[in-house]
């Protein structure tokens, strides 16, 4: 079972208790040779979100509202959003918040440039309402980025709160802004968190690690037939 934080396994075990000893958690793999730290943040620095932002579950409007608060203290910081072209309502909100000059809606980005977006960012922020995992969070951690995520399901199982990033209450723009500000005020802490996230990603999410877990699970089930 692919399950980021054990919730699915708990639900299965509650419904079919006899299966509990046979359940295993395997996280989605990351190519940690491709998604790896680069030269470091660009100048001027930017906060990054990569997501299918036309999906309302990604809750990009929450991030915009939080970012508006961040800009009051750090007017030089930009927000880069990549993955989808924004909905008209998203552009309208950015304009209403006077963020037109501060937010870059990058849309679809080719693979090589996509990795560089992570490598040159200062901080990755994930504002979703609901996530089964959060693959972009894994990519960010593999690139050595500290992360700020809402407690929306998946991130709770992959982000070590206070170690590789910060977790905030779901749907709370003030809390999200405060977590971002807390890290932007302490660049040393961000570097330490980024390094911890990278180490954790390599140890738990690297492709060879996940392949080994899957192979062990299939061998356990099928024995000599596998």
CSV table of C-alpha atoms in Angstrom, one decimal:
chain,number,residue,atom,x,y,z
A,1,UNK,CA,0.0,0.0,0.0
A,2,UNK,CA,1.4,3.4,-0.9
A,3,UNK,CA,0.5,5.6,2.1
A,4,UNK,CA,2.3,8.6,3.2
A,5,UNK,CA,1.4,8.7,6.9
A,6,UNK,CA,-0.3,5.5,7.9
A,7,UNK,CA,-3.9,6.8,7.6
A,8,UNK,CA,-4.8,4.4,4.8
A,9,UNK,CA,-3.2,1.5,6.6
A,10,UNK,CA,-5.1,2.3,9.8
A,11,UNK,CA,-8.4,2.4,7.9
A,12,UNK,CA,-7.7,-1.0,6.3
A,13,UNK,CA,-6.6,-2.5,9.6
A,14,UNK,CA,-9.7,-1.2,11.3
A,15,UNK,CA,-12.0,-2.8,8.6
A,16,UNK,CA,-10.0,-6.0,8.3
A,17,UNK,CA,-7.9,-6.5,11.5
A,18,UNK,CA,-6.5,-9.9,10.3
A,19,UNK,CA,-4.6,-8.1,7.5
A,20,UNK,CA,-2.7,-5.8,9.9
A,21,UNK,CA,0.4,-7.9,10.1
A,22,UNK,CA,0.6,-8.0,6.3
A,23,UNK,CA,0.4,-4.3,5.7
A,24,UNK,CA,3.4,-2.3,4.6
A,25,UNK,CA,4.0,1.4,3.8
A,26,UNK,CA,5.9,2.3,0.7
A,27,UNK,CA,6.5,6.0,-0.2
A,28,UNK,CA,6.5,7.3,-3.8
A,29,UNK,CA,10.1,7.4,-5.0
A,30,UNK,CA,12.2,10.5,-5.9
A,31,UNK,CA,15.2,10.5,-8.3
A,32,UNK,CA,17.6,12.1,-5.8
A,33,UNK,CA,20.3,12.2,-8.4
A,34,UNK,CA,18.1,14.6,-10.5
A,35,UNK,CA,16.3,16.4,-7.7
A,36,UNK,CA,19.4,17.5,-5.7
A,37,UNK,CA,20.8,20.7,-4.2
A,38,UNK,CA,22.1,23.2,-6.7
A,39,UNK,CA,24.1,26.5,-6.5
A,40,UNK,CA,21.7,28.0,-4.0
A,41,UNK,CA,19.0,30.7,-3.9
A,42,UNK,CA,18.8,33.2,-6.7
A,43,UNK,CA,19.0,36.9,-6.1
A,44,UNK,CA,16.5,38.2,-5.4
A,45,UNK,CA,15.2,35.2,-3.5
A,46,UNK,CA,11.8,33.6,-4.0
A,47,UNK,CA,9.4,31.3,-2.4
A,48,UNK,CA,8.2,28.4,-4.5
A,49,UNK,CA,5.1,26.4,-5.1
A,50,UNK,CA,4.8,23.7,-7.7
A,51,UNK,CA,1.3,22.3,-8.1
A,52,UNK,CA,-1.7,21.9,-10.4
A,53,UNK,CA,-3.1,25.2,-9.1
A,54,UNK,CA,-6.3,25.0,-11.1
A,55,UNK,CA,-7.3,22.2,-8.7
A,56,UNK,CA,-9.1,23.9,-5.8
A,57,UNK,CA,-7.6,21.4,-3.3
A,58,UNK,CA,-4.2,23.1,-3.9
A,59,UNK,CA,-5.6,26.2,-2.2
A,60,UNK,CA,-3.3,28.6,-3.9
A,61,UNK,CA,-5.5,31.5,-2.7
A,62,UNK,CA,-4.5,30.7,0.8
A,63,UNK,CA,-0.9,31.0,-0.1
A,64,UNK,CA,-1.5,34.4,-1.8
A,65,UNK,CA,-3.2,35.8,1.3
A,66,UNK,CA,-0.3,34.5,3.5
A,67,UNK,CA,2.3,35.8,1.0
A,68,UNK,CA,0.7,39.3,1.2
A,69,UNK,CA,1.4,39.3,4.9
A,70,UNK,CA,5.0,38.1,4.3
A,71,UNK,CA,5.6,41.0,1.8
A,72,UNK,CA,4.9,43.5,4.6
A,73,UNK,CA,8.1,42.5,6.3
A,74,UNK,CA,10.1,41.2,3.3
A,75,UNK,CA,9.1,43.4,0.3
A,76,UNK,CA,12.0,42.0,-1.8
A,77,UNK,CA,10.8,38.4,-1.7
A,78,UNK,CA,8.9,37.0,-4.7
A,79,UNK,CA,6.5,34.1,-5.0
A,80,UNK,CA,7.0,31.7,-8.0
A,81,UNK,CA,4.1,29.4,-8.8
A,82,UNK,CA,4.7,26.7,-11.5
A,83,UNK,CA,2.7,23.8,-12.9
A,84,UNK,CA,-0.5,25.2,-14.3
A,85,UNK,CA,-1.7,28.5,-15.7
A,86,UNK,CA,-3.7,30.2,-13.0
A,87,UNK,CA,-7.5,30.6,-13.1
A,88,UNK,CA,-8.8,34.2,-13.7
A,89,UNK,CA,-9.9,34.3,-10.1
A,90,UNK,CA,-6.4,33.6,-9.0
A,91,UNK,CA,-5.0,36.5,-11.0
A,92,UNK,CA,-7.8,38.7,-9.7
A,93,UNK,CA,-6.9,37.9,-6.1
A,94,UNK,CA,-3.2,38.6,-6.7
A,95,UNK,CA,-4.2,42.0,-8.1
A,96,UNK,CA,-6.5,42.8,-5.2
A,97,UNK,CA,-3.7,41.9,-2.8
A,98,UNK,CA,-1.3,44.2,-4.8
A,99,UNK,CA,1.0,41.3,-5.6
A,100,UNK,CA,1.1,41.8,-9.4
A,101,UNK,CA,4.8,42.7,-9.3
A,102,UNK,CA,5.6,40.0,-6.7
A,103,UNK,CA,4.1,36.8,-8.0
A,104,UNK,CA,5.3,35.0,-11.0
A,105,UNK,CA,2.8,32.5,-12.5
A,106,UNK,CA,5.3,30.4,-14.5
A,107,UNK,CA,2.7,27.8,-15.8
A,108,UNK,CA,4.1,24.6,-17.3
A,109,UNK,CA,7.9,24.4,-17.0
A,110,UNK,CA,10.2,22.0,-18.9
A,111,UNK,CA,11.8,19.3,-16.8
A,112,UNK,CA,15.4,20.8,-16.6
A,113,UNK,CA,14.1,24.2,-15.7
A,114,UNK,CA,11.7,22.7,-13.3
A,115,UNK,CA,14.5,21.2,-11.2
A,116,UNK,CA,16.4,24.6,-11.3
A,117,UNK,CA,13.3,26.3,-9.8
A,118,UNK,CA,13.7,24.1,-6.7
A,119,UNK,CA,17.5,24.6,-6.6
A,120,UNK,CA,17.4,28.4,-6.8
A,121,UNK,CA,14.4,28.9,-4.4
A,122,UNK,CA,14.8,30.0,-0.8
A,123,UNK,CA,11.8,28.2,0.6
A,124,UNK,CA,9.1,25.8,-0.6
A,125,UNK,CA,5.5,26.4,0.6
A,126,UNK,CA,2.6,23.9,0.2
A,127,UNK,CA,-0.8,25.3,1.0
A,128,UNK,CA,-3.1,22.4,0.1
A,129,UNK,CA,-6.4,21.5,1.7
A,130,UNK,CA,-6.1,17.8,1.1
A,131,UNK,CA,-3.2,15.6,-0.1
A,132,UNK,CA,-2.6,11.9,-0.1
A,133,UNK,CA,1.2,12.4,-0.2
A,134,UNK,CA,2.6,15.6,-1.8
A,135,UNK,CA,5.1,14.6,-4.4
A,136,UNK,CA,6.3,18.2,-4.9
A,137,UNK,CA,7.2,18.3,-1.2
A,138,UNK,CA,9.4,15.2,-1.7
A,139,UNK,CA,11.1,16.9,-4.7
A,140,UNK,CA,11.7,20.1,-2.7
A,141,UNK,CA,13.2,18.2,0.2
A,142,UNK,CA,15.4,16.2,-2.2
A,143,UNK,CA,16.7,19.5,-3.5
A,144,UNK,CA,17.6,20.7,0.0
A,145,UNK,CA,14.8,23.2,0.4
A,146,UNK,CA,13.2,23.8,3.8
A,147,UNK,CA,9.4,23.4,3.5
A,148,UNK,CA,6.3,25.0,5.1
A,149,UNK,CA,3.2,22.8,4.6
A,150,UNK,CA,-0.4,22.8,5.8
A,151,UNK,CA,-1.5,19.8,7.8
A,152,UNK,CA,-3.5,18.4,4.9
A,153,UNK,CA,-2.8,14.7,5.1
A,154,UNK,CA,0.3,13.7,3.3
A,155,UNK,CA,2.9,16.2,4.5
A,156,UNK,CA,2.5,15.1,8.1
A,157,UNK,CA,4.1,11.8,7.2
A,158,UNK,CA,7.1,13.2,5.2
A,159,UNK,CA,7.9,16.5,6.9
A,160,UNK,CA,9.6,16.4,10.3
A,161,UNK,CA,8.0,19.4,12.0
A,162,UNK,CA,10.7,21.7,13.3
A,163,UNK,CA,13.5,19.6,11.7
A,164,UNK,CA,13.1,19.6,7.9
A,165,UNK,CA,10.3,22.2,7.8
A,166,UNK,CA,7.2,23.6,9.6
A,167,UNK,CA,3.6,22.3,9.6
A,168,UNK,CA,0.7,24.7,10.0
A,169,UNK,CA,-3.0,24.2,10.7
A,170,UNK,CA,-5.0,23.6,7.5
A,171,UNK,CA,-6.7,26.6,6.0
A,172,UNK,CA,-5.0,29.2,8.3
A,173,UNK,CA,-3.4,32.0,6.3
A,174,UNK,CA,-2.1,33.8,9.4
A,175,UNK,CA,-0.4,30.6,10.7
A,176,UNK,CA,1.1,29.9,7.2
A,177,UNK,CA,2.4,33.5,7.0
A,178,UNK,CA,3.9,33.3,10.5
A,179,UNK,CA,5.7,30.1,9.7
A,180,UNK,CA,7.1,31.5,6.5
A,181,UNK,CA,8.2,34.7,8.3
A,182,UNK,CA,9.8,32.6,11.1
A,183,UNK,CA,12.1,30.9,8.6
A,184,UNK,CA,12.8,33.9,6.5
A,185,UNK,CA,14.1,35.7,9.6
A,186,UNK,CA,16.6,32.9,10.3
A,187,UNK,CA,18.6,31.9,7.2
A,188,UNK,CA,20.8,29.6,9.3
A,189,UNK,CA,17.8,27.6,10.4
A,190,UNK,CA,16.6,27.4,6.9
A,191,UNK,CA,20.0,25.9,5.8
A,192,UNK,CA,19.9,23.4,8.6
A,193,UNK,CA,16.3,22.4,7.7
A,194,UNK,CA,17.1,22.1,4.1
A,195,UNK,CA,20.1,19.8,4.8
A,196,UNK,CA,17.9,17.7,7.1
A,197,UNK,CA,15.2,17.4,4.4
A,198,UNK,CA,17.8,16.3,1.8
A,199,UNK,CA,19.2,13.7,4.1
A,200,UNK,CA,15.8,12.3,5.0
A,201,UNK,CA,14.7,12.2,1.4
A,202,UNK,CA,17.9,10.2,0.4
A,203,UNK,CA,17.4,7.9,3.3
A,204,UNK,CA,13.7,7.2,2.8
A,205,UNK,CA,12.5,8.3,-0.6
A,206,UNK,CA,15.4,7.6,-3.0
A,207,UNK,CA,14.4,5.3,-5.9
A,208,UNK,CA,16.8,2.5,-4.9
A,209,UNK,CA,15.4,2.5,-1.4
A,210,UNK,CA,11.8,2.3,-2.6
A,211,UNK,CA,12.7,-0.4,-5.1
A,212,UNK,CA,14.2,-2.4,-2.3
A,213,UNK,CA,11.1,-2.1,-0.2
A,214,UNK,CA,8.8,-3.1,-3.1
A,215,UNK,CA,11.1,-6.1,-3.9
A,216,UNK,CA,11.1,-7.2,-0.3
A,217,UNK,CA,7.3,-7.0,-0.1
A,218,UNK,CA,6.8,-9.0,-3.3
A,219,UNK,CA,9.3,-11.6,-2.2
A,220,UNK,CA,7.5,-11.9,1.1
A,221,UNK,CA,4.2,-12.5,-0.6
A,222,UNK,CA,5.2,-14.6,-3.6
A,223,UNK,CA,8.4,-16.2,-2.3
A,224,UNK,CA,10.2,-18.2,-5.0
A,225,UNK,CA,7.6,-17.3,-7.6
A,226,UNK,CA,8.9,-13.7,-7.7
